[in-house]
Tab-separated table of C-alpha atoms and ligand atoms in Angstrom:
chain	number	residue	atom	x	y	z
A	8	MET	CA	-18.495	19.237	12.391
A	9	SER	CA	-17.827	17.769	15.940
A	10	ASN	CA	-15.117	15.344	16.448
A	11	PRO	CA	-15.865	11.831	17.690
A	12	PRO	CA	-15.079	11.155	21.451
A	13	GLU	CA	-11.354	9.987	22.128
A	14	PRO	CA	-11.220	6.468	22.887
A	15	ASP	CA	-10.591	5.917	26.754
A	16	ALA	CA	-7.092	5.669	27.558
A	17	ALA	CA	-7.367	2.722	29.663
A	18	ASP	CA	-9.165	0.907	26.755
A	19	ARG	CA	-6.470	1.782	24.457
A	20	ARG	CA	-3.786	0.525	26.872
A	21	ALA	CA	-5.592	-2.599	27.691
A	22	PHE	CA	-6.002	-3.406	23.922
A	23	ARG	CA	-2.398	-2.642	23.151
A	24	ALA	CA	-1.130	-4.843	25.948
A	25	ARG	CA	-3.338	-7.609	24.547
A	26	VAL	CA	-2.154	-7.256	21.107
A	27	ARG	CA	1.527	-7.080	22.094
A	28	ALA	CA	1.273	-10.242	24.243
A	29	TRP	CA	-0.170	-12.095	21.204
A	30	PHE	CA	2.794	-10.796	19.204
A	31	VAL	CA	5.400	-11.748	21.681
A	32	ALA	CA	3.942	-15.331	21.634
A	33	ASN	CA	3.403	-15.689	17.962
A	34	ALA	CA	5.669	-13.496	16.040
A	35	PRO	CA	9.342	-13.749	15.082
A	36	ARG	CA	11.526	-10.848	16.501
A	37	LYS	CA	13.190	-8.650	13.901
A	38	GLY	CA	16.717	-9.677	12.931
A	39	THR	CA	16.198	-13.367	14.249
A	40	PRO	CA	16.245	-16.422	11.814
A	41	GLY	CA	12.239	-16.441	11.604
A	42	ASP	CA	12.148	-12.728	10.506
A	43	PHE	CA	10.122	-12.502	7.216
A	44	SER	CA	9.551	-8.773	7.156
A	45	ALA	CA	11.428	-8.377	3.860
A	46	VAL	CA	9.867	-11.340	2.174
A	47	HIS	CA	7.922	-9.061	-0.086
A	48	VAL	CA	11.083	-7.300	-1.332
A	49	VAL	CA	11.647	-9.380	-4.222
A	50	SER	CA	15.037	-9.164	-6.011
A	51	ALA	CA	15.555	-11.572	-8.837
A	52	ASP	CA	17.765	-11.664	-12.009
A	53	THR	CA	15.132	-13.403	-14.191
A	54	ALA	CA	11.377	-13.132	-14.528
A	55	GLU	CA	10.971	-16.819	-13.679
A	56	ASP	CA	12.880	-16.349	-10.295
A	57	TYR	CA	10.777	-13.127	-9.801
A	58	HIS	CA	7.530	-15.073	-10.140
A	59	ALA	CA	8.780	-17.908	-7.660
A	60	GLN	CA	9.911	-15.207	-4.937
A	61	GLU	CA	6.561	-13.406	-5.407
A	62	THR	CA	4.592	-16.741	-5.073
A	63	HIS	CA	6.788	-17.562	-1.901
A	64	ALA	CA	6.057	-14.039	-0.438
A	65	ARG	CA	2.344	-14.385	-1.185
A	66	THR	CA	2.290	-17.860	0.592
A	67	VAL	CA	4.295	-16.602	3.634
A	68	THR	CA	2.539	-13.394	4.052
A	69	GLY	CA	-0.847	-14.934	3.378
A	70	ALA	CA	-0.260	-17.500	6.032
A	71	TRP	CA	0.574	-14.618	8.507
A	72	GLN	CA	-2.518	-12.634	7.534
A	73	ARG	CA	-4.520	-15.934	8.281
A	74	ARG	CA	-3.094	-16.070	11.715
A	75	LEU	CA	-3.954	-12.530	12.469
A	76	PHE	CA	-7.465	-13.286	11.234
A	77	ASP	CA	-7.777	-16.443	13.470
A	78	ALA	CA	-6.479	-14.458	16.490
A	79	GLY	CA	-9.185	-11.636	15.828
A	80	PHE	CA	-6.763	-9.035	14.894
A	81	ALA	CA	-7.328	-8.622	11.261
A	82	GLY	CA	-9.839	-5.885	10.176
A	83	ARG	CA	-11.191	-5.368	13.498
A	84	SER	CA	-13.179	-2.270	12.305
A	85	TRP	CA	-14.713	-3.821	9.256
A	86	PRO	CA	-18.379	-4.925	9.703
A	87	ARG	CA	-19.071	-8.465	10.725
A	88	ASP	CA	-20.672	-9.715	7.457
A	89	CYS	CA	-17.370	-8.569	5.792
A	90	GLY	CA	-15.208	-10.502	8.137
A	91	GLY	CA	-14.411	-7.911	10.855
A	92	GLN	CA	-15.852	-7.232	14.381
A	93	ASP	CA	-17.472	-3.728	14.111
A	94	ALA	CA	-14.645	-2.486	16.651
A	95	PRO	CA	-13.522	1.233	16.394
A	96	ALA	CA	-10.885	2.158	13.769
A	97	TRP	CA	-8.263	2.956	16.302
A	98	GLN	CA	-7.943	-0.927	17.040
A	99	ASP	CA	-6.764	-1.212	13.496
A	100	ASP	CA	-4.097	1.312	13.826
A	101	ALA	CA	-3.020	-0.163	17.286
A	102	VAL	CA	-2.629	-3.683	15.516
A	103	ALA	CA	-0.731	-2.157	12.542
A	104	GLU	CA	1.652	-0.194	14.757
A	105	GLU	CA	2.393	-3.191	16.859
A	106	GLN	CA	2.834	-5.390	13.815
A	107	ALA	CA	5.510	-2.890	12.369
A	108	ALA	CA	7.858	-3.768	15.263
A	109	TRP	CA	7.886	-7.488	14.512
A	110	GLY	CA	9.753	-9.537	11.835
A	111	VAL	CA	6.489	-9.986	9.794
A	112	SER	CA	4.898	-8.447	6.798
A	113	THR	CA	1.511	-8.255	5.127
A	114	LYS	CA	2.754	-5.961	2.436
A	115	MET	CA	1.566	-8.133	-0.494
A	116	PHE	CA	-1.747	-7.407	0.754
A	117	ALA	CA	-1.308	-3.511	0.845
A	118	VAL	CA	-3.952	-2.928	-1.996
A	119	ALA	CA	-6.337	-5.622	-0.642
A	120	LEU	CA	-6.290	-4.460	2.796
A	121	GLU	CA	-6.246	-0.619	2.551
A	122	MET	CA	-7.422	0.423	-0.976
A	123	VAL	CA	-10.098	-2.302	-1.754
A	124	PRO	CA	-12.055	-1.744	1.374
A	125	ALA	CA	-11.990	2.183	1.154
A	126	VAL	CA	-13.501	1.773	-2.460
A	127	LEU	CA	-16.108	-0.892	-1.819
A	128	PHE	CA	-17.197	0.725	1.454
A	129	GLY	CA	-17.444	4.052	-0.459
A	130	HIS	CA	-18.856	2.983	-3.706
A	131	GLY	CA	-19.401	-0.820	-3.932
A	132	THR	CA	-22.514	-2.945	-3.359
A	133	HIS	CA	-23.310	-4.996	-0.467
A	134	HIS	CA	-22.791	-8.091	-2.624
A	135	GLN	CA	-19.307	-6.878	-3.701
A	136	ARG	CA	-18.279	-6.195	0.117
A	137	VAL	CA	-19.361	-9.445	1.355
A	138	THR	CA	-17.980	-11.365	-1.720
A	139	TYR	CA	-14.533	-9.915	-1.867
A	140	LEU	CA	-13.563	-8.628	1.704
A	141	PRO	CA	-13.603	-11.673	3.850
A	142	PRO	CA	-11.219	-13.687	1.587
A	143	ILE	CA	-8.837	-10.603	1.846
A	144	LEU	CA	-9.019	-10.738	5.766
A	145	ARG	CA	-8.189	-14.549	5.486
A	146	GLY	CA	-4.971	-13.762	3.366
A	147	GLU	CA	-6.437	-15.551	0.508
A	148	HIS	CA	-6.511	-13.026	-2.329
A	149	VAL	CA	-3.985	-10.472	-3.296
A	150	TRP	CA	-5.073	-7.543	-5.236
A	151	CYS	CA	-3.573	-5.200	-7.736
A	152	GLN	CA	-4.252	-1.698	-9.255
A	153	LEU	CA	-4.705	-1.485	-12.982
A	154	LEU	CA	-4.481	2.281	-13.142
A	155	SER	CA	-1.348	3.619	-14.907
A	156	GLU	CA	-0.833	3.466	-18.675
A	157	PRO	CA	1.990	4.368	-20.890
A	158	GLY	CA	0.322	7.575	-21.747
A	159	ALA	CA	-1.551	8.168	-18.508
A	160	GLY	CA	0.325	8.308	-15.094
A	161	SER	CA	-0.192	11.559	-13.307
A	162	ASP	CA	-2.991	12.358	-15.700
A	163	LEU	CA	-5.105	9.220	-15.213
A	164	ALA	CA	-8.025	11.120	-16.850
A	165	GLY	CA	-6.341	10.420	-20.138
A	166	ALA	CA	-6.545	6.485	-19.663
A	167	GLN	CA	-7.458	4.822	-22.974
A	168	THR	CA	-8.003	1.259	-21.838
A	169	LYS	CA	-11.453	0.676	-23.103
A	170	ALA	CA	-14.606	-1.256	-21.571
A	171	THR	CA	-17.195	-2.071	-24.367
A	172	PRO	CA	-20.502	-3.340	-23.435
A	173	THR	CA	-21.037	-7.136	-24.458
A	174	ASP	CA	-23.498	-9.977	-23.287
A	175	GLY	CA	-23.850	-9.824	-19.438
A	176	GLY	CA	-21.050	-7.360	-18.975
A	177	TRP	CA	-17.982	-5.595	-20.686
A	178	SER	CA	-15.114	-6.664	-22.867
A	179	VAL	CA	-11.823	-4.790	-21.643
A	180	THR	CA	-8.952	-3.946	-24.134
A	181	GLY	CA	-5.920	-2.124	-23.518
A	182	GLN	CA	-2.476	-1.840	-21.823
A	183	LYS	CA	-1.431	-0.981	-18.266
A	184	VAL	CA	1.969	-0.375	-16.857
A	185	TRP	CA	3.853	-0.227	-13.548
A	186	THR	CA	1.424	-2.773	-12.017
A	187	SER	CA	2.840	-4.043	-8.580
A	188	ASN	CA	2.134	-7.650	-7.538
A	189	ALA	CA	0.146	-8.200	-10.917
A	190	GLY	CA	1.711	-11.748	-11.221
A	191	CYS	CA	0.208	-13.080	-8.086
A	192	ALA	CA	-2.930	-10.986	-7.816
A	193	ARG	CA	-6.157	-12.760	-7.962
A	194	TYR	CA	-8.278	-9.636	-8.546
A	195	ALA	CA	-7.611	-6.059	-9.833
A	196	LEU	CA	-9.169	-2.673	-9.331
A	197	LEU	CA	-9.417	-1.578	-12.840
A	198	ILE	CA	-10.032	2.027	-14.409
A	199	ALA	CA	-11.212	1.936	-17.853
A	200	ARG	CA	-12.903	4.218	-20.375
A	201	THR	CA	-16.566	3.383	-20.941
A	202	GLY	CA	-17.283	6.809	-22.673
A	203	GLY	CA	-15.836	8.047	-25.947
A	204	LYS	CA	-12.096	8.741	-26.394
A	205	ASP	CA	-11.913	12.373	-25.309
A	206	THR	CA	-14.523	12.222	-22.436
A	207	ARG	CA	-11.860	12.512	-19.864
A	208	HIS	CA	-12.944	12.126	-16.292
A	209	ALA	CA	-16.673	11.718	-17.060
A	210	GLY	CA	-16.071	8.765	-19.373
A	211	LEU	CA	-14.198	6.412	-16.892
A	212	SER	CA	-15.726	3.722	-14.882
A	213	CYS	CA	-14.180	1.279	-12.109
A	214	PHE	CA	-14.396	-2.536	-12.367
A	215	VAL	CA	-13.259	-5.629	-10.574
A	216	LEU	CA	-11.086	-7.499	-12.835
A	217	ASP	CA	-10.521	-11.197	-12.438
A	218	MET	CA	-6.769	-11.593	-13.161
A	219	ALA	CA	-7.394	-15.437	-13.845
A	220	HIS	CA	-9.623	-14.593	-17.015
A	221	PRO	CA	-8.456	-15.333	-20.462
A	222	GLY	CA	-7.003	-12.271	-22.255
A	223	VAL	CA	-4.804	-11.086	-19.276
A	224	ASP	CA	-1.073	-11.014	-20.063
A	225	VAL	CA	1.320	-10.070	-17.310
A	226	ARG	CA	4.934	-9.294	-18.374
A	227	PRO	CA	7.430	-8.357	-15.511
A	228	LEU	CA	9.620	-5.273	-15.826
A	229	ARG	CA	13.149	-4.879	-14.177
A	230	GLN	CA	13.970	-1.745	-12.262
A	231	MET	CA	17.215	0.160	-11.586
A	232	SER	CA	17.873	-1.662	-8.229
A	233	GLY	CA	18.007	-4.939	-10.046
A	234	ALA	CA	14.801	-6.009	-8.612
A	235	TYR	CA	11.678	-6.777	-10.469
A	236	HIS	CA	8.786	-5.050	-8.693
A	237	PHE	CA	6.479	-3.984	-11.519
A	238	ASN	CA	4.607	-5.472	-14.501
A	239	GLU	CA	3.150	-4.462	-17.780
A	240	VAL	CA	-0.410	-5.824	-17.978
A	241	PHE	CA	-1.993	-6.346	-21.539
A	242	LEU	CA	-5.746	-6.815	-21.717
A	243	ASP	CA	-7.226	-8.279	-24.867
A	244	ASP	CA	-11.050	-8.944	-24.656
A	245	VAL	CA	-11.222	-9.686	-21.048
A	246	PHE	CA	-14.526	-10.273	-19.826
A	247	VAL	CA	-15.903	-8.490	-16.846
A	248	PRO	CA	-19.391	-9.394	-15.702
A	249	GLU	CA	-21.937	-6.809	-14.839
A	250	ALA	CA	-21.659	-7.412	-11.238
A	251	GLY	CA	-17.939	-6.186	-11.564
A	252	LEU	CA	-18.902	-2.528	-11.951
A	253	ILE	CA	-17.924	-0.456	-8.851
A	254	GLY	CA	-20.169	2.650	-8.576
A	255	GLY	CA	-22.166	3.745	-11.370
A	256	LEU	CA	-21.258	3.765	-15.162
A	257	GLY	CA	-19.061	6.821	-15.722
A	258	GLU	CA	-18.308	7.353	-11.917
A	259	GLY	CA	-14.888	5.980	-12.069
A	260	TRP	CA	-13.181	9.284	-11.224
A	261	ALA	CA	-15.079	9.535	-7.986
A	262	VAL	CA	-13.985	5.990	-7.096
A	263	LEU	CA	-10.343	6.678	-8.035
A	264	LYS	CA	-10.400	9.651	-5.914
A	265	THR	CA	-11.352	7.557	-2.977
A	266	MET	CA	-8.785	4.817	-3.992
A	267	LEU	CA	-5.876	7.368	-4.307
A	268	ALA	CA	-6.731	9.107	-1.070
A	269	SER	CA	-6.630	5.788	0.863
A	270	GLU	CA	-3.515	4.580	-1.131
A	271	ARG	CA	-1.578	7.971	-0.108
A	272	ALA	CA	-2.707	7.583	3.452
A	273	ALA	CA	-1.677	4.093	3.497
A	274	ILE	CA	1.800	4.727	1.974
A	275	GLY	CA	2.263	7.647	4.470
A	276	GLY	CA	1.126	5.647	7.554
A	277	GLY	CA	1.923	2.008	6.474
A	278	THR	CA	4.217	-0.301	8.514
A	279	SER	CA	7.093	0.882	6.035
A	280	ALA	CA	6.858	4.267	7.830
A	281	ARG	CA	8.725	2.671	10.787
A	282	SER	CA	12.153	3.244	9.433
A	283	ALA	CA	13.523	5.267	12.416
A	284	THR	CA	13.058	2.171	14.498
A	285	GLN	CA	15.138	0.241	12.199
A	286	LEU	CA	17.586	3.012	12.140
A	287	ALA	CA	18.088	2.764	15.811
A	288	GLY	CA	18.750	-0.879	15.450
A	289	LEU	CA	21.573	-0.031	13.050
A	290	VAL	CA	23.096	2.493	15.317
A	291	HIS	CA	23.277	0.114	18.164
A	292	ARG	CA	24.532	-2.750	15.820
A	293	LEU	CA	27.438	-0.478	14.667
A	294	GLY	CA	28.183	0.484	18.323
A	295	ALA	CA	27.550	4.164	17.441
A	296	ALA	CA	24.881	5.071	20.109
A	297	ASP	CA	27.349	7.328	21.894
A	298	ASP	CA	28.449	9.068	18.549
A	299	PRO	CA	27.041	12.601	18.489
A	300	ALA	CA	26.735	12.583	14.664
A	301	ALA	CA	24.785	9.425	14.815
A	302	GLN	CA	22.554	10.671	17.624
A	303	ASP	CA	21.836	13.832	15.433
A	304	LEU	CA	20.746	11.457	12.296
A	305	LEU	CA	18.568	9.237	14.604
A	306	GLY	CA	17.135	12.135	16.406
A	307	ALA	CA	15.919	13.869	13.176
A	308	ALA	CA	14.562	10.462	11.869
A	309	VAL	CA	12.658	9.962	15.200
A	310	ILE	CA	11.250	13.672	14.960
A	311	ARG	CA	10.067	12.793	11.359
A	312	GLU	CA	8.420	9.745	12.332
A	313	ARG	CA	6.638	11.354	15.424
A	314	VAL	CA	5.229	13.994	13.162
A	315	LEU	CA	3.822	11.225	10.959
A	316	ASP	CA	2.476	9.253	13.903
A	317	LEU	CA	0.755	12.464	15.357
A	318	LEU	CA	-0.822	13.286	11.902
A	319	ARG	CA	-2.008	9.631	11.468
A	320	SER	CA	-3.532	9.664	15.041
A	321	ARG	CA	-5.355	12.893	14.337
A	322	VAL	CA	-6.708	11.376	11.164
A	323	ALA	CA	-7.594	7.968	12.857
A	324	ALA	CA	-9.329	9.942	15.571
A	325	GLY	CA	-11.675	11.359	13.079
A	326	HIS	CA	-10.234	14.881	12.941
A	327	ASP	CA	-10.747	16.599	9.675
A	328	VAL	CA	-7.286	17.004	8.438
A	329	ALA	CA	-7.234	19.000	5.096
A	330	ALA	CA	-5.348	16.792	2.258
A	331	ALA	CA	-4.202	14.204	5.061
A	332	GLY	CA	-3.359	11.677	2.531
A	333	PRO	CA	-1.081	13.799	0.362
A	334	VAL	CA	0.579	15.329	3.410
A	335	THR	CA	1.545	12.034	4.955
A	336	LYS	CA	2.561	10.574	1.615
A	337	LEU	CA	4.927	13.420	0.945
A	338	LEU	CA	6.203	13.430	4.470
A	339	TYR	CA	6.791	9.600	4.192
A	340	SER	CA	8.507	9.664	1.005
A	341	GLU	CA	10.813	12.330	2.333
A	342	HIS	CA	11.330	10.400	5.642
A	343	ALA	CA	12.231	7.259	3.777
A	344	ARG	CA	14.906	8.944	1.537
A	345	LEU	CA	16.355	10.906	4.495
A	346	THR	CA	16.506	7.853	6.591
A	347	ALA	CA	18.075	5.748	4.048
A	348	ASP	CA	20.599	8.495	3.391
A	349	ALA	CA	21.361	8.491	7.093
A	350	ALA	CA	21.962	4.808	7.140
A	351	MET	CA	24.418	5.124	4.302
A	352	THR	CA	26.299	7.853	6.379
A	353	LEU	CA	26.486	5.631	9.238
A	354	LEU	CA	27.531	2.300	7.324
A	355	GLY	CA	30.391	4.322	5.521
A	356	THR	CA	32.306	2.103	3.127
A	357	ALA	CA	30.102	-1.006	4.256
A	358	ALA	CA	27.285	0.735	2.200
A	359	THR	CA	29.045	-0.257	-1.046
A	360	VAL	CA	29.242	-4.008	-0.216
A	361	THR	CA	25.792	-5.329	-1.461
A	362	ASP	CA	26.129	-8.667	0.325
A	363	ASP	CA	26.999	-7.179	3.771
A	364	PRO	CA	24.034	-8.365	6.042
A	365	LEU	CA	23.858	-4.846	7.792
A	366	ALA	CA	24.148	-2.891	4.559
A	367	ALA	CA	21.916	-4.889	2.111
A	368	PRO	CA	18.460	-3.830	3.496
A	369	TRP	CA	19.590	-0.196	3.323
A	370	ILE	CA	20.928	-0.308	0.034
A	371	GLU	CA	17.660	-1.882	-1.239
A	372	ARG	CA	15.728	1.025	0.703
A	373	LEU	CA	17.902	3.853	-0.823
A	374	LEU	CA	17.301	2.275	-4.360
A	375	PHE	CA	13.717	1.949	-3.846
A	376	ALA	CA	13.425	5.516	-2.293
A	377	PRO	CA	12.945	7.434	-5.577
A	378	GLY	CA	10.121	5.229	-6.392
A	379	LEU	CA	8.197	6.048	-3.303
A	380	ARG	CA	8.204	9.625	-4.583
A	381	LEU	CA	6.350	8.331	-7.611
A	382	GLY	CA	4.080	5.570	-6.583
A	383	GLY	CA	0.587	6.572	-5.552
A	384	GLY	CA	1.079	9.805	-7.413
A	385	THR	CA	4.265	11.790	-7.510
A	386	ASP	CA	5.644	14.407	-5.041
A	387	GLU	CA	4.605	17.252	-7.486
A	388	ILE	CA	1.045	15.798	-7.807
A	389	GLN	CA	0.791	15.574	-4.007
A	390	ARG	CA	1.847	19.233	-3.792
A	391	ASN	CA	-0.814	20.226	-6.430
A	392	VAL	CA	-3.481	18.519	-4.365
A	393	ILE	CA	-2.355	20.018	-1.102
A	394	ALA	CA	-2.193	23.524	-2.749
A	395	GLU	CA	-5.741	23.185	-4.567
A	396	ARG	CA	-7.817	21.028	-1.998
A	397	GLY	CA	-5.858	21.611	1.344
A	398	LEU	CA	-5.198	25.407	0.965
A	399	GLY	CA	-7.886	26.362	-1.532
A	400	LEU	CA	-5.272	27.990	-3.762
A	401	PRO	CA	-6.392	28.574	-7.521
A	402	ARG	CA	-5.948	25.600	-10.046
A	403	ARG	CA	-3.174	26.462	-12.501
B	512	LIG	C1	6.814	2.078	-6.471
B	512	LIG	C2	5.721	2.223	-7.463
B	512	LIG	C3	4.564	1.464	-7.480
B	512	LIG	C4	3.668	1.578	-8.354
B	512	LIG	N1	2.489	0.823	-8.429
B	512	LIG	C5	1.630	1.054	-9.347
B	512	LIG	C6	0.580	0.095	-9.355
B	512	LIG	O1	0.355	-1.010	-8.543
B	512	LIG	N2	-0.514	0.345	-10.178
B	512	LIG	C7	-0.458	1.322	-11.141
B	512	LIG	O2	-1.402	1.569	-11.882
B	512	LIG	N3	0.581	2.215	-11.179
B	512	LIG	C8	1.667	2.084	-10.319
B	512	LIG	N4	2.746	2.888	-10.123
B	512	LIG	C9	2.683	4.020	-11.162
B	512	LIG	C10	2.640	5.526	-10.595
B	512	LIG	O3	1.234	5.739	-10.222
B	512	LIG	C11	3.040	6.314	-11.752
B	512	LIG	O4	4.376	6.298	-11.874
B	512	LIG	C12	2.776	7.737	-11.294
B	512	LIG	O5	1.500	8.195	-11.079
B	512	LIG	C13	3.538	8.818	-12.192
B	512	LIG	O6	3.112	8.610	-13.550
B	512	LIG	P1	4.082	8.432	-14.864
B	512	LIG	O7	5.292	7.454	-14.291
B	512	LIG	O8	3.485	8.163	-16.086
B	512	LIG	O9	4.786	9.763	-14.861
B	512	LIG	P2	4.287	11.096	-15.548
B	512	LIG	O10	2.762	11.414	-15.224
B	512	LIG	O11	4.471	11.170	-17.007
B	512	LIG	O12	4.982	12.375	-14.777
B	512	LIG	C14	6.385	12.672	-15.250
B	512	LIG	C15	6.939	13.851	-14.278
B	512	LIG	O13	6.033	14.992	-14.602
B	512	LIG	C16	5.626	15.609	-13.365
B	512	LIG	N5	4.093	16.040	-13.664
B	512	LIG	C17	3.261	15.348	-14.151
B	512	LIG	N6	2.005	16.108	-14.261
B	512	LIG	C18	2.319	17.068	-13.432
B	512	LIG	C19	1.584	18.211	-13.077
B	512	LIG	N7	0.206	18.324	-13.401
B	512	LIG	N8	1.981	19.218	-12.105
B	512	LIG	C20	3.314	18.987	-11.905
B	512	LIG	N9	4.187	17.952	-12.242
B	512	LIG	C21	3.666	16.945	-12.935
B	512	LIG	C22	5.674	14.053	-12.377
B	512	LIG	O14	5.637	14.663	-11.092
B	512	LIG	C23	6.856	13.489	-12.722
B	512	LIG	O15	7.834	14.095	-12.109
B	512	LIG	C24	3.850	2.756	-9.275
B	512	LIG	C25	4.974	3.636	-9.290
B	512	LIG	C26	5.892	3.255	-8.592
B	512	LIG	C27	7.224	4.096	-8.606
């Protein structure tokens, strides 16, 4: 397969300059009073406070997504009838990279902006694309993923949530767990069993589930950092119309593979992968720029990030990179952990003071780092996929 032509370097530079000029005029700088880059990091002692903070985060980041859309910088590579501009994919990448340097966030829309388009462009109908994608670009609808279950995490083929045919669609009953942003999501990508109990992969189908429908019960879960991030979602006879089926009946596994590949690539390449830049900020704030030990820690972080960037550019330029999603996700989860560790070393005793403004974001990152090794498929599962699909090793 021949690779697509590289974009002209002058085009790339001109586009970058235009995007950067817009950010300079419109976005708050990191660390200044208007900075809302951490607004999605909800840390609440009660479920009510969690809901209030999440609603606030959705409002703030949704308004920012709307500004990006109005400026013509949202979903540039998406087709026009889906709200985009038919521009080349590298432009989306350039906007994301510029955005990561500013005090802004669209993280509440991660599933909506990264996973939903991959799924709908790969498997959805034209009607589904033109219905669901434009409101996402305008920052109107947060989405979540209803995949994991108490007995089916890594082994999603064992999912037991059941979709039974009913008048005009399906009735869905079951329990999901570890669902990020379920409390403020308008829609979910749902994996449910439409075949018999033991049909495994062949018995799964994928649906769009309207989270506002009767029978959806979202219950927040508290994690070790003290923050609520996840939810359990109980589904009791929830109606999904016929038009909500994505791909064919029993084709859920193929849809899921697309969804997980885009999630892994998004986690590995998302704006959160820019932690070396933030570590550099910490080094300067601590006045440690001339300290050789700090330079070593920072240098290692910059190299890890550069490797991630190079991998992402190869993928964005259309090069065929085997198991790219699992490789970037694995590199990123390691990068996040090592960079948080480096920050703890630099902060020293300040790292034990949770309300120290310099330390607080890094403590949160440190406590969240183990979660990154699990979300979107665990490190062990990424290694299995790299071995089997990337290196062609035999399945164990
Ligand atoms: C930050 C975060 C966000 C998340 N968001 C969502 C979400 O929005 N929606 C959603 O549906 N889920 C979400 N999850 C859940 C996540 O997808 C699961 O936790 C993950 O897939 C692992 O499943 P499990 O927790 O059931 O662990 P298990 O599958 O029970 O795994 C337990 C351990 O066994 C290992 N293991 C299992 N199978 C194998 C194997 N074949 N080979 C080698 N080792 C193996 C695993 O690596 C792990 O260490 C999220 C999780 C996190 C941490």
